[in-house]
Coordinates of C-alpha atoms in Angstrom, one line a residue:
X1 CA -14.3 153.0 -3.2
X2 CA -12.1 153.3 -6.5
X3 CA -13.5 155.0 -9.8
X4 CA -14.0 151.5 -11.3
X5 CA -16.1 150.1 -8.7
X6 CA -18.2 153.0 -8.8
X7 CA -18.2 152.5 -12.7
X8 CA -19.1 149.3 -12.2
X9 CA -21.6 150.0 -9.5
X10 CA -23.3 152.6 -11.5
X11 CA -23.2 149.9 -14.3
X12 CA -25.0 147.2 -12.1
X13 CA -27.4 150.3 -10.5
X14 CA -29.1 150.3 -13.8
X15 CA -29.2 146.2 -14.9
X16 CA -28.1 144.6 -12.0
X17 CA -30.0 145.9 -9.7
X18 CA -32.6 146.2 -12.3
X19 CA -32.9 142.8 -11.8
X20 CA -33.5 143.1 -8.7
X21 CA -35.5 146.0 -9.2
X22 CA -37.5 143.4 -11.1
X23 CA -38.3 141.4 -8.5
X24 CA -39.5 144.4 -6.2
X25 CA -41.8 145.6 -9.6
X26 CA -42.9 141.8 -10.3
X27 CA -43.7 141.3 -6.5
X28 CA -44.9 144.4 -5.8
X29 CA -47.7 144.0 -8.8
X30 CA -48.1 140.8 -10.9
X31 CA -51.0 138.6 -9.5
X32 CA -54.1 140.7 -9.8
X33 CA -53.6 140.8 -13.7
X34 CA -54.4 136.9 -13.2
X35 CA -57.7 136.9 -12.1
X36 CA -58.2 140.1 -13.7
X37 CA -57.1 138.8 -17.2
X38 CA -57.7 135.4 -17.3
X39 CA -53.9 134.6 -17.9
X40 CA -53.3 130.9 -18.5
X41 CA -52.1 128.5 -15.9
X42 CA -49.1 127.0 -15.4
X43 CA -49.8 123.6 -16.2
X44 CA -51.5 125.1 -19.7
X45 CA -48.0 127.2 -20.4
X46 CA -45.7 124.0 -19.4
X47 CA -48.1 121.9 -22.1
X48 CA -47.2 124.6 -24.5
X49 CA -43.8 124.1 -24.8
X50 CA -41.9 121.7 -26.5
X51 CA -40.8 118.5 -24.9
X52 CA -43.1 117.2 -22.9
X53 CA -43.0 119.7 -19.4
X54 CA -45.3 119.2 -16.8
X55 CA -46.5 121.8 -13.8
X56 CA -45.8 120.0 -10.6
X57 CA -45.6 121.0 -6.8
X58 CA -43.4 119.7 -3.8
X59 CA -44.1 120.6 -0.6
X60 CA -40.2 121.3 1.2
X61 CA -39.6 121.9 4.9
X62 CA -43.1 123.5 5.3
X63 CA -42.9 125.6 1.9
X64 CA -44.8 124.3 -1.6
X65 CA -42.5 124.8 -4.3
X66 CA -43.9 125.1 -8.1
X67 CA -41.8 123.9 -10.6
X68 CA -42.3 122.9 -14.7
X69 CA -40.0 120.0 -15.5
X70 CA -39.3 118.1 -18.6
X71 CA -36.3 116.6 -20.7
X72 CA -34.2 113.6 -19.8
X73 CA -30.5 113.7 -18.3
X74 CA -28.8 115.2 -15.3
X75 CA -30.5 118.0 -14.2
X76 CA -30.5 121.1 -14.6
X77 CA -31.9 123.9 -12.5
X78 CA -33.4 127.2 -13.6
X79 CA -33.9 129.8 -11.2
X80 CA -36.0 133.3 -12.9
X81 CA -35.6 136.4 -11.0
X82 CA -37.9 139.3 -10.6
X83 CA -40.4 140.3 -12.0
X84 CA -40.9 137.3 -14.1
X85 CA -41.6 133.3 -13.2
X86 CA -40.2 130.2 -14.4
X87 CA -42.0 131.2 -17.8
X88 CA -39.1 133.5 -18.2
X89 CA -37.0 130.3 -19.8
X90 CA -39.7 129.6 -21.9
X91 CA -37.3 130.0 -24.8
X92 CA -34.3 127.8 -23.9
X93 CA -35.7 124.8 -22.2
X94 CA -37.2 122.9 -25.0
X95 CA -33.4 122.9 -26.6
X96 CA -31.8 122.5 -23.4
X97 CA -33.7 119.2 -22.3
X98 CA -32.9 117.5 -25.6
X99 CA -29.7 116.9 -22.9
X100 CA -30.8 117.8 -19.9
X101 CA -33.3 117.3 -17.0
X102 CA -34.4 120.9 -17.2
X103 CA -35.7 121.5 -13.4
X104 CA -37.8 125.8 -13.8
X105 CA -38.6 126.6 -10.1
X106 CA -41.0 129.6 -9.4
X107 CA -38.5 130.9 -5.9
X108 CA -40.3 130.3 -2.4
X109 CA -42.1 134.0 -3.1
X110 CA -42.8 134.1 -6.4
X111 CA -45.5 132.8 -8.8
X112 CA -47.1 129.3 -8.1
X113 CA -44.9 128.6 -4.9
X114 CA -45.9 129.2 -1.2
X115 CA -45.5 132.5 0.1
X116 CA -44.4 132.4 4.1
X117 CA -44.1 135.5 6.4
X118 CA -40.4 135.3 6.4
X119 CA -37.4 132.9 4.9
X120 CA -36.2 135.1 2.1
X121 CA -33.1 135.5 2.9
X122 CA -31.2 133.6 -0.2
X123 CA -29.2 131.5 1.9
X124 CA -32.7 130.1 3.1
X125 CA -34.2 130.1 0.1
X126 CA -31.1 128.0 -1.5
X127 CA -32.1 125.5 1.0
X128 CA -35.5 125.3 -0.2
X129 CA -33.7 124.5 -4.0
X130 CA -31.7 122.2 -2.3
X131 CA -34.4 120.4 -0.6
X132 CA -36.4 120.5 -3.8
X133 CA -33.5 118.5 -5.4
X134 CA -33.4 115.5 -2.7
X135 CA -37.1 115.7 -2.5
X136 CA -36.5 114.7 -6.4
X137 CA -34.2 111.7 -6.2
X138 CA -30.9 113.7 -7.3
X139 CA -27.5 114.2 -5.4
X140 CA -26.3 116.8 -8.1
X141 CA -27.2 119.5 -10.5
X142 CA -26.5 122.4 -12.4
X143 CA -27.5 125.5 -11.0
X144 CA -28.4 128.7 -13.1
X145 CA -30.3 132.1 -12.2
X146 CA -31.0 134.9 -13.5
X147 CA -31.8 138.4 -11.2
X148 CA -32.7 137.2 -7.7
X149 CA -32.4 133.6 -8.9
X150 CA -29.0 134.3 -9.9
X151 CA -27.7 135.5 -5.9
X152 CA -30.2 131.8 -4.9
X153 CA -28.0 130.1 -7.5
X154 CA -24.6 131.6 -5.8
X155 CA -26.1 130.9 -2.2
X156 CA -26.9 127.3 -3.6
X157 CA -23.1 126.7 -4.9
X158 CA -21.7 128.6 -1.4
X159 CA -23.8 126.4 1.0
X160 CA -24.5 122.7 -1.2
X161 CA -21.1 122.5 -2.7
X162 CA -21.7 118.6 -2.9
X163 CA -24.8 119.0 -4.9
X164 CA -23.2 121.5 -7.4
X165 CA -21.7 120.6 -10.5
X166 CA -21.7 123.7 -12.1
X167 CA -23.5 127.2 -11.5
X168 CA -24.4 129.9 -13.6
X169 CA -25.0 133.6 -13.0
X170 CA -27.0 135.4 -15.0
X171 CA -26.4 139.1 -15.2
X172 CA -26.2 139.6 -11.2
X173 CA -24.1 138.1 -8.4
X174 CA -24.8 138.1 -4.9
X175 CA -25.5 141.1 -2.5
X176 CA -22.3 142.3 -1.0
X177 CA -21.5 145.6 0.6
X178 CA -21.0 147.7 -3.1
X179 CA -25.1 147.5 -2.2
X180 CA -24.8 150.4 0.9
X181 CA -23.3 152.7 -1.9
X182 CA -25.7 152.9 -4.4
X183 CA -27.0 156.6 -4.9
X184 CA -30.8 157.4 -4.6
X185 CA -30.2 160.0 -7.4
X186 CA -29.0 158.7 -10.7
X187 CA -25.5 160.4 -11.6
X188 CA -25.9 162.4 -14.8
X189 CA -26.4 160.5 -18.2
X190 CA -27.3 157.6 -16.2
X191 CA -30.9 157.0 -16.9
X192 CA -32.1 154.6 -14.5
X193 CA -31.3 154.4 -10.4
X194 CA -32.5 152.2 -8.6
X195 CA -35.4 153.9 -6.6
X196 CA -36.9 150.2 -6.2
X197 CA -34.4 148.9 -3.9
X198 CA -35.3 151.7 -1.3
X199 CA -39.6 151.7 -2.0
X200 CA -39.2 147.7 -1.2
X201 CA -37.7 148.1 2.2
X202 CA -40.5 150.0 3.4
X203 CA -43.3 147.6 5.2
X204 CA -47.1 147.2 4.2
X205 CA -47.4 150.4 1.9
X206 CA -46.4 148.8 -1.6
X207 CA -48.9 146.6 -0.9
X208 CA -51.8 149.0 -0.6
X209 CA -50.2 151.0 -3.8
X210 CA -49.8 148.2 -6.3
X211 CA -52.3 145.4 -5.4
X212 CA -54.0 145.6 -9.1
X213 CA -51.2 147.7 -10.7
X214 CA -48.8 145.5 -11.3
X215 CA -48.7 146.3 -15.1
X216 CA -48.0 149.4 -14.8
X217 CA -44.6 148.4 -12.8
X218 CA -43.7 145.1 -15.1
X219 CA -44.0 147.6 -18.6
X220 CA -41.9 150.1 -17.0
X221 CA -39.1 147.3 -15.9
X222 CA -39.3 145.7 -19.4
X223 CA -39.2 148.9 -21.4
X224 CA -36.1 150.6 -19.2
X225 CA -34.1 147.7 -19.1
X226 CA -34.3 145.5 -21.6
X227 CA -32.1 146.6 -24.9
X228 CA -35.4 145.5 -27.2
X229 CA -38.7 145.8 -25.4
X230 CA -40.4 144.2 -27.7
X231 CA -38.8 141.0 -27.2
X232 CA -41.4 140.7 -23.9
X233 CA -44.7 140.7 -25.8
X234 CA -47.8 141.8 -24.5
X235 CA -48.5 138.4 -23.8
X236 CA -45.9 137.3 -21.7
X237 CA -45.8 140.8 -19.3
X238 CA -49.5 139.6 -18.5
X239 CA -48.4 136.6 -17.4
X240 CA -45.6 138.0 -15.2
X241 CA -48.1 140.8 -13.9
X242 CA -50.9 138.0 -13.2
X243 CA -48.4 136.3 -10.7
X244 CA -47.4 139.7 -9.0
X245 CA -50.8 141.4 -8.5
X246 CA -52.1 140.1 -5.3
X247 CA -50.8 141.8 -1.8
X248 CA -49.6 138.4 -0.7
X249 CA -47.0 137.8 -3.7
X250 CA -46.1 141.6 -3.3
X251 CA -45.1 141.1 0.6
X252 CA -43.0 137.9 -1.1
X253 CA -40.9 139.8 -3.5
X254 CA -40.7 142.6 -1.7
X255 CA -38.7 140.2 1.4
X256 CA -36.4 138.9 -1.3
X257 CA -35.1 142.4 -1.0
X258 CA -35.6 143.2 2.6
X259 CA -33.0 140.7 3.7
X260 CA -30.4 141.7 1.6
X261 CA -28.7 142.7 4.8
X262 CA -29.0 139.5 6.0
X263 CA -27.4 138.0 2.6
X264 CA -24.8 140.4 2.7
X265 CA -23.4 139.4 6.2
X266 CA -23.7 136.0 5.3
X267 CA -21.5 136.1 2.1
X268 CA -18.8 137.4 4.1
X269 CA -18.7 133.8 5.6
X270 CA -18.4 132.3 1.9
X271 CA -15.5 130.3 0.8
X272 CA -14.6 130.8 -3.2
X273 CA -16.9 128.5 -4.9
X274 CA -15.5 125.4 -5.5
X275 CA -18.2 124.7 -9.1
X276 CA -16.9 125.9 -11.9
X277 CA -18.6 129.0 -12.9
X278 CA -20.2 130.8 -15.4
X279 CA -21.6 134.7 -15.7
X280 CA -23.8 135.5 -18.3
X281 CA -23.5 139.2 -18.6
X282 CA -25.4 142.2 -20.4
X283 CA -24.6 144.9 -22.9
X284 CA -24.6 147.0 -19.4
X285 CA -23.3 144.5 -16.8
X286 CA -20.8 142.4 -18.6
X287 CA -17.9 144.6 -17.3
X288 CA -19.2 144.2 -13.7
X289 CA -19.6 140.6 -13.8
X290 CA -16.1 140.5 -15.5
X291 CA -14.4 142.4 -12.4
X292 CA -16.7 140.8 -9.8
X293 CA -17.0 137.3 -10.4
X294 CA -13.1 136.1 -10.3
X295 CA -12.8 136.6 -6.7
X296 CA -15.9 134.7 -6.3
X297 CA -15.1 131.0 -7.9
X298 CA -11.7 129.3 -8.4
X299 CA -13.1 128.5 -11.9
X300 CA -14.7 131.3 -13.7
X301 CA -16.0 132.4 -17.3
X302 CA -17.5 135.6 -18.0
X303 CA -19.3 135.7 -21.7
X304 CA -21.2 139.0 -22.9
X305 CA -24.5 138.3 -24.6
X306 CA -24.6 141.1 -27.2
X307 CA -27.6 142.7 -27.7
X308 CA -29.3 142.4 -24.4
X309 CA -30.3 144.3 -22.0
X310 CA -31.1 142.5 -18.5
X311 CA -33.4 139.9 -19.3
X312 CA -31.0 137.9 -21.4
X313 CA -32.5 134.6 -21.6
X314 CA -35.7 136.3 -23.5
X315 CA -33.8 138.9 -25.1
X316 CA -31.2 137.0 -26.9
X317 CA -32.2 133.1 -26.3
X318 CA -30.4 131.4 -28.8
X319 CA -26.9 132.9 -27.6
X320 CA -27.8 132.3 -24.1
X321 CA -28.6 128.3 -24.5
X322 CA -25.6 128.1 -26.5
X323 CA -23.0 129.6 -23.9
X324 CA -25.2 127.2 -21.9
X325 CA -24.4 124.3 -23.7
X326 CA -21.2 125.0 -24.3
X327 CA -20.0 125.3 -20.6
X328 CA -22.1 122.4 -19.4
X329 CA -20.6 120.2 -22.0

């Protein structure tokens, strides 16, 4: 391994996998605060926004998928990452469905949607999106993630390229093998490893830890990794920690990382995606997704979103629905 990748690896150990890390915090504690705190539902947050979105299930191949859904157009797909919900777009999908079909899906795993024993590898899980879309009535559709939902997003482009028009990639790509060299100690002056991605590969124990505590977990991801944590209010991290708390949702997220060897071997069977492509990088990751992502897609833009730390689309929302616009035309 060169000194860039590692520079770029110790880079996406702090953001990228951050995002990952998310979704092991997010799984590994967000539902309790639900019940505990009387957080609203989805279909009372979807009637909250702008536009005219509506809470809705579909049940695909044996899995229920939640998704909020509003706007008129071709459609768009939103895919959050961990530990957050749909709600994470909360900020750029009443603008984005003055043109679009804006399509937020809570992952098979994570917040409203059915949470199986196993199928969370994101090849699988891209199938579930894809299903989702037939299951809707539409051939086509943008694809954008952000976190876990970003590597779904990729897996989505990689397998469906007939039902991709574009996809975006925000702040993470897929798992590859750069994942087996990540240090368990962070490197001086870095000031975040990535300590999640090891305590989420370990069976039944995060379970009886954080059942109840997901709080704690969500603050901590929020405050370490986004450039302003105060752009998550209080609010909105109950929300996130109500859909994490329960065991159940913490076995979910925690097998969105548990197959990352499975999604590793399977991306060495990808093709360059065909979609053109978009990466939406962080203050910390942009230089990452600028080295990584070319090799990945034929067509490929890399844009930095200044001033934000991982969670980009709440961070900085106005910059990310214009990049957004701008590539989807």
């Amino acid at each position: 391994m060169t000194e860039d990748s590692r520079s770029f690896l110790n880079r996406r150990s702090m953001l990228t996998l951050g995002a990952g890390a998310a979704a092991a915090l997010v799984a590994s504690g967000g539902v309790a605060e639900a019940g505990q705190s009387g957080a609203p539902s989805d279909a009372a947050l979807a009637r909250s926004l702008p536009g005219g979105f509506r809470s809705e299930y579909a049940q695909v191949d044996g899995v229920r998928l939640h998704y909020v859904a509003g706007g008129r157009g071709e459609p768009l797909i939103l895919l959050p990452g961990w530990p957050e919900t749909w709600w994470q777009y909360r900020a750029i999908m009443p603008e984005l469905a003055k043109r679009y079909r804006v399509i937020a899906v809570d992952l098979r795993g994570m917040g409203g949607s059915g949470k199986p024993r196993g199928g969370y590898d994101k090849k699988t899980m891209a199938r579930d999106i894809f299903g989702l879309l037939r299951t809707l009535g539409h051939r086509q559709a943008h694809i954008a993630g952000h976190d876990i939902g970003a590597m779904v997003a990729f897996a989505f482009a990689a397998n469906h390229p007939e039902a991709t028009k574009t996809v975006t990639l925000m702040d993470v790509s897929h798992p590859d093998e750069s994942l087996y060299q990540l240090p368990m100690l962070a490197p001086p002056g870095q000031p975040v490893n990535v300590w999640w991605f090891a305590f989420n590969q370990v069976a039944a124990l995060p379970e009886q830890l954080l059942a109840g505590r997901s709080r704690f977990l969500v603050d901590w991801m929020f405050d370490h990794l986004a450039a302003d944590p105060a752009s998550i209010a209080a609010r909105d991290r109950a929300i996130y920690a109500a859909a994490y708390d329960r065991p159940d949702a913490i076995r979910a997220g925690n097998g969105w990382y548990q197959t990352f060897g499975q999604d590793i071997e399977d991306q060495k069977a990808y093709t360059k995606i065909a979609a053109p492509m978009l990466g939406l990088g962080s203050e910390f990751n942009y230089d990452y997704l600028a080295a990584v992502l070319p090799s990945k897609a034929a067509d490929v833009r890399v844009r930095k979103i200044a001033g934000s730390g991982h969670f980009v689309a709440e961070e900085q929302p106005r910059a990310v629905t214009d990049e957004l616009l701008t590539f989807l035309g």
